XYZ file of N, CA, C and O in Angstrom:
368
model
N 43.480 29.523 26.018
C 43.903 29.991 27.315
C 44.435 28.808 28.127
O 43.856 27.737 27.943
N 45.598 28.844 29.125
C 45.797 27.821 30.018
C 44.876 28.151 30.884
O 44.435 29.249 31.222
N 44.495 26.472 31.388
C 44.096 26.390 32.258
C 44.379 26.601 33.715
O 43.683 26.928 34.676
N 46.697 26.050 33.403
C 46.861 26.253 34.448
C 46.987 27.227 35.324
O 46.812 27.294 36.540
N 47.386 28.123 34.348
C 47.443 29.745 34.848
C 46.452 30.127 35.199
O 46.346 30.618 36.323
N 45.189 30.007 34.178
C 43.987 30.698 34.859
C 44.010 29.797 36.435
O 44.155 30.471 37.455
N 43.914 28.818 36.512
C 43.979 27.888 38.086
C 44.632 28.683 38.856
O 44.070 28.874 39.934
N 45.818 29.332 38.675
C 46.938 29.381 39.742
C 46.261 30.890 39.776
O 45.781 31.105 40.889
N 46.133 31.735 39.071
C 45.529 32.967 39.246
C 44.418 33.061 40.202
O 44.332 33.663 41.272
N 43.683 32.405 39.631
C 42.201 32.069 40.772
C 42.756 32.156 42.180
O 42.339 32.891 43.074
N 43.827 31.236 42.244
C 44.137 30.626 43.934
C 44.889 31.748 44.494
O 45.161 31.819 45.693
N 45.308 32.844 43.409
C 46.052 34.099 44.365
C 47.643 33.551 44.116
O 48.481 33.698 45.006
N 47.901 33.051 43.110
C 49.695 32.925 42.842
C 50.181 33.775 41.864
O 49.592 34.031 40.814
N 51.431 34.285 42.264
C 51.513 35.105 41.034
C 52.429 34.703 39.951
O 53.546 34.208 40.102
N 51.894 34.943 38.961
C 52.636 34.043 37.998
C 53.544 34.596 36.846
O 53.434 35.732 36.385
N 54.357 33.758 36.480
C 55.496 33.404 35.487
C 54.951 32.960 33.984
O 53.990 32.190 33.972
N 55.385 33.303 32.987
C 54.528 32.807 32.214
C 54.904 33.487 31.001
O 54.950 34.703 31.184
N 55.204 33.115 29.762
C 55.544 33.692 28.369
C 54.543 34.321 27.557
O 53.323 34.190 27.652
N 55.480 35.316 26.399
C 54.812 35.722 25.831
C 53.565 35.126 24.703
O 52.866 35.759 23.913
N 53.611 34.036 24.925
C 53.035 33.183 23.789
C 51.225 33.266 23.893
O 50.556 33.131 24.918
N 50.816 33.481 22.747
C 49.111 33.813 22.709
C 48.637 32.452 23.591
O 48.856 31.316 23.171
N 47.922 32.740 24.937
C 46.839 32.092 25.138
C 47.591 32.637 26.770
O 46.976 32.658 27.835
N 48.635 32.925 26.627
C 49.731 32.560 28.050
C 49.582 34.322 28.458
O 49.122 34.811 29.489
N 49.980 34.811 27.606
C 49.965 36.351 28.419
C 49.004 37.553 28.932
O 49.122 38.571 29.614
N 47.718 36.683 28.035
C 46.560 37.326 28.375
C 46.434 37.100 29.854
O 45.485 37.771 30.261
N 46.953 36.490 30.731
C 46.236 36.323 31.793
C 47.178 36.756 32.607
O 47.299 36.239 33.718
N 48.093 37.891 32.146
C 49.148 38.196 33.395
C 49.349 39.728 33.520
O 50.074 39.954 32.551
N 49.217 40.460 33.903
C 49.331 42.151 33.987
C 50.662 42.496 34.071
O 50.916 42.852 35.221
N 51.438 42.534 33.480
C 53.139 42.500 33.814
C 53.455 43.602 34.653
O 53.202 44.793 34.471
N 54.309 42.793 36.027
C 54.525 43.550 37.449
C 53.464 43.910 38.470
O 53.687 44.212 39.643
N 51.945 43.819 37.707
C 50.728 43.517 39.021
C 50.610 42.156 39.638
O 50.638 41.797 40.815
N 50.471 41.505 38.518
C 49.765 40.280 38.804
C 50.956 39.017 38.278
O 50.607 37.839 38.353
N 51.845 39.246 37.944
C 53.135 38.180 37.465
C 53.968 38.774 36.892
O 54.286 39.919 37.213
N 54.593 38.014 35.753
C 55.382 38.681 35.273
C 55.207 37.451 33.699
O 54.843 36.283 33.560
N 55.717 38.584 32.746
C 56.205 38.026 31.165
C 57.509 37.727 30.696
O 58.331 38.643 30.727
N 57.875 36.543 30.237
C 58.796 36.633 29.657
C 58.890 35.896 27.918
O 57.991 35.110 27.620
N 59.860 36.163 26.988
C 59.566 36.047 25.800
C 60.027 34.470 25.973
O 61.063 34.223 26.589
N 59.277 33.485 25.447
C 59.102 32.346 25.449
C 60.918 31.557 24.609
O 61.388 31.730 23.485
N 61.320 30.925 25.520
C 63.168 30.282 25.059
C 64.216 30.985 25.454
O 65.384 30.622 25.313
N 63.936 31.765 25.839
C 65.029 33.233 26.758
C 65.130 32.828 27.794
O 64.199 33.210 28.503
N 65.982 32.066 28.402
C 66.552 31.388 29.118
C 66.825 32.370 30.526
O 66.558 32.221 31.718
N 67.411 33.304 29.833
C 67.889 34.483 30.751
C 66.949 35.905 31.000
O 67.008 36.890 31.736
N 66.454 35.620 30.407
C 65.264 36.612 30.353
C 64.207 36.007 31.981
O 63.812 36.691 32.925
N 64.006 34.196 31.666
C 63.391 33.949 32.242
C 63.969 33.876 33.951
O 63.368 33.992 35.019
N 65.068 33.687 33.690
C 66.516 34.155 35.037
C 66.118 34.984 35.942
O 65.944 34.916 37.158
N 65.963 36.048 34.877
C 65.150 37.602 35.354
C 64.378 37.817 36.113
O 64.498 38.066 37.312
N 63.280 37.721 35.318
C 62.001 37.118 36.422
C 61.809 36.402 37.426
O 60.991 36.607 38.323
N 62.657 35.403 37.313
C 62.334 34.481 38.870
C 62.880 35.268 39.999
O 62.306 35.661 41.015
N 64.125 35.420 39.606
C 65.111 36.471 40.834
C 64.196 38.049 40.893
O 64.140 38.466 42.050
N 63.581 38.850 39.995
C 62.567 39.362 40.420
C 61.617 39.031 41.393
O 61.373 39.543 42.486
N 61.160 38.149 40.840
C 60.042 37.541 41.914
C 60.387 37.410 43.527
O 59.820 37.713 44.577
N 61.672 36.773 43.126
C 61.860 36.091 44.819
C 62.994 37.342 45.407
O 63.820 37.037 46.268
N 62.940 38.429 44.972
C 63.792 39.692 45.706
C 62.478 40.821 46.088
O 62.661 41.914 46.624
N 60.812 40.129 45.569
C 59.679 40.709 46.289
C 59.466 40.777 47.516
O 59.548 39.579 47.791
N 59.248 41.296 48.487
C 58.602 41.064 49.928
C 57.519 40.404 50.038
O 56.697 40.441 49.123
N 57.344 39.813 50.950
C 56.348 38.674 51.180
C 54.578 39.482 50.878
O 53.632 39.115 50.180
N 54.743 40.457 51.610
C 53.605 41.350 51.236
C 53.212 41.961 50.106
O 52.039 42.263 49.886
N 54.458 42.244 49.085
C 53.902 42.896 47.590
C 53.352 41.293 47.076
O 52.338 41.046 46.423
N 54.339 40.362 47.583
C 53.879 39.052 46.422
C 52.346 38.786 46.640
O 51.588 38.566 45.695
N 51.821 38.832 48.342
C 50.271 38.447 47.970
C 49.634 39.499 47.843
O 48.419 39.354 47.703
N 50.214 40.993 47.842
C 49.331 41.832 47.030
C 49.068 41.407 45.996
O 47.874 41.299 45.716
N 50.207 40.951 44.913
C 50.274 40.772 43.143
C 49.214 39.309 43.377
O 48.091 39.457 42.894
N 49.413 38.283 43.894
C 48.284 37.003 44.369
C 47.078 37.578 44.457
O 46.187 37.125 43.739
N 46.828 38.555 45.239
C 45.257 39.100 45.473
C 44.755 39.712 44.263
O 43.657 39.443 43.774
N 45.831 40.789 43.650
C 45.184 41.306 42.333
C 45.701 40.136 41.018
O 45.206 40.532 39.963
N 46.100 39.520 40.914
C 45.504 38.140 40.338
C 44.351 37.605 40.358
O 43.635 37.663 39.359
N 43.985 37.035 41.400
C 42.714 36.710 41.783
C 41.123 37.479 41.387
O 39.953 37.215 41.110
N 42.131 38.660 41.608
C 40.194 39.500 40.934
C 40.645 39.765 39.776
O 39.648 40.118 39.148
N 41.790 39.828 38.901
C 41.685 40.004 37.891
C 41.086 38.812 36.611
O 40.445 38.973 35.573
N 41.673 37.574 37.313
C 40.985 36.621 36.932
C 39.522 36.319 36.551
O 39.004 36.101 35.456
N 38.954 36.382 37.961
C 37.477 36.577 38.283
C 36.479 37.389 37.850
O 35.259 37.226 37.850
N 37.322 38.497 37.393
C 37.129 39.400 36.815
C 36.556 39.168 34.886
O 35.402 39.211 34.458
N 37.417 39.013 34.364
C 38.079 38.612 32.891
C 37.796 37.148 32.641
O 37.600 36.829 31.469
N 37.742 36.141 33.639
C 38.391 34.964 32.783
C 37.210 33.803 33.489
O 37.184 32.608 33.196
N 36.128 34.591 34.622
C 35.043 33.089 35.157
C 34.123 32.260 34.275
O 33.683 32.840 33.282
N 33.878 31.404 34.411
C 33.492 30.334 33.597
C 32.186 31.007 33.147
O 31.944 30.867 31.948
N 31.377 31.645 33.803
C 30.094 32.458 33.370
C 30.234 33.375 32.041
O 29.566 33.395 31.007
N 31.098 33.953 32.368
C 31.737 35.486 31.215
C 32.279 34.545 29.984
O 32.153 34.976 28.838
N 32.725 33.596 30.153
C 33.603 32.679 29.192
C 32.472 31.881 28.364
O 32.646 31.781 27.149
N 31.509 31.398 28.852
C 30.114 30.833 28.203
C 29.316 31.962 27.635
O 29.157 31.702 26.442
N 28.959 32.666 27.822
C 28.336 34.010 27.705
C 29.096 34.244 26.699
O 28.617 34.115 25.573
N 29.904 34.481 26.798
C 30.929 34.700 25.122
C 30.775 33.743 24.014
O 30.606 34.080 22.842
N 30.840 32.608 24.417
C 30.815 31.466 23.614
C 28.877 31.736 22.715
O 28.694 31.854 21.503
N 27.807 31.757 23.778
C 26.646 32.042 23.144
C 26.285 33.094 22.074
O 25.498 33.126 21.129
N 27.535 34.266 22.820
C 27.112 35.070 21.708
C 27.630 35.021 20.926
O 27.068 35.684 20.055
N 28.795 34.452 20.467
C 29.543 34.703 18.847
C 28.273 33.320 18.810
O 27.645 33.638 17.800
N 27.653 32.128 19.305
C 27.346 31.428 18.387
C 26.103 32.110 17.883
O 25.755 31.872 16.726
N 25.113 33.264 18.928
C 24.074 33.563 18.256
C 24.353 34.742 16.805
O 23.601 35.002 15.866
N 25.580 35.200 17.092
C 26.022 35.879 15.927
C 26.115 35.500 14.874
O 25.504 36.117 14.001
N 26.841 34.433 14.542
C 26.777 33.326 13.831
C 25.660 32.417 13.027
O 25.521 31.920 11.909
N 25.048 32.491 14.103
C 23.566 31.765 13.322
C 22.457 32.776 12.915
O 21.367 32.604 12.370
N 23.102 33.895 13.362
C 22.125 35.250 12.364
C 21.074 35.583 13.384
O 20.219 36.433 13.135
């Protein structure tokens, strides 16, 4: 997972971000950011001019539901807690 995304999610930004495993898990495409397929130049075109033809108010709606979706899915508690249990799985 990025870190930075999960970071910028936390803080309520809404984010940009490719399809690439670790990157898209953390984006709800059109709630909470947006996807684009990773070297698509124009694809990624897309999206930004999406973004910035938002109203100031949908964007920190999509920032706010970022934020709990994050908090939600991705806090350091839920993320350890995971980690214990595949290891107690693991060790039988």
């Amino acid at each position: 997972m990025s870190n930075v995304l999960l970071e910028s999610a936390s803080s309520g930004r809404v984010i940009i971000t490719t399809d690439n495993p670790g990157c898209k898990e953390t984006v709800i495409e059109g709630m909470t950011g947006f996807i684009y397929q990773g070297g698509n130049v124009e694809e990624l075109v897309e999206k930004i001019e999406q973004f910035l033809g938002l109203k100031n108010d949908i964007r920190r709606a999509m920032g706010e539901c970022g934020r709990r979706y994050a908090a939600e899915n991705f806090s350091r508690e839920l993320v350890v807690n995971a980690y214990i249990n595949m290891i107690a799985e693991l060790i039988g």
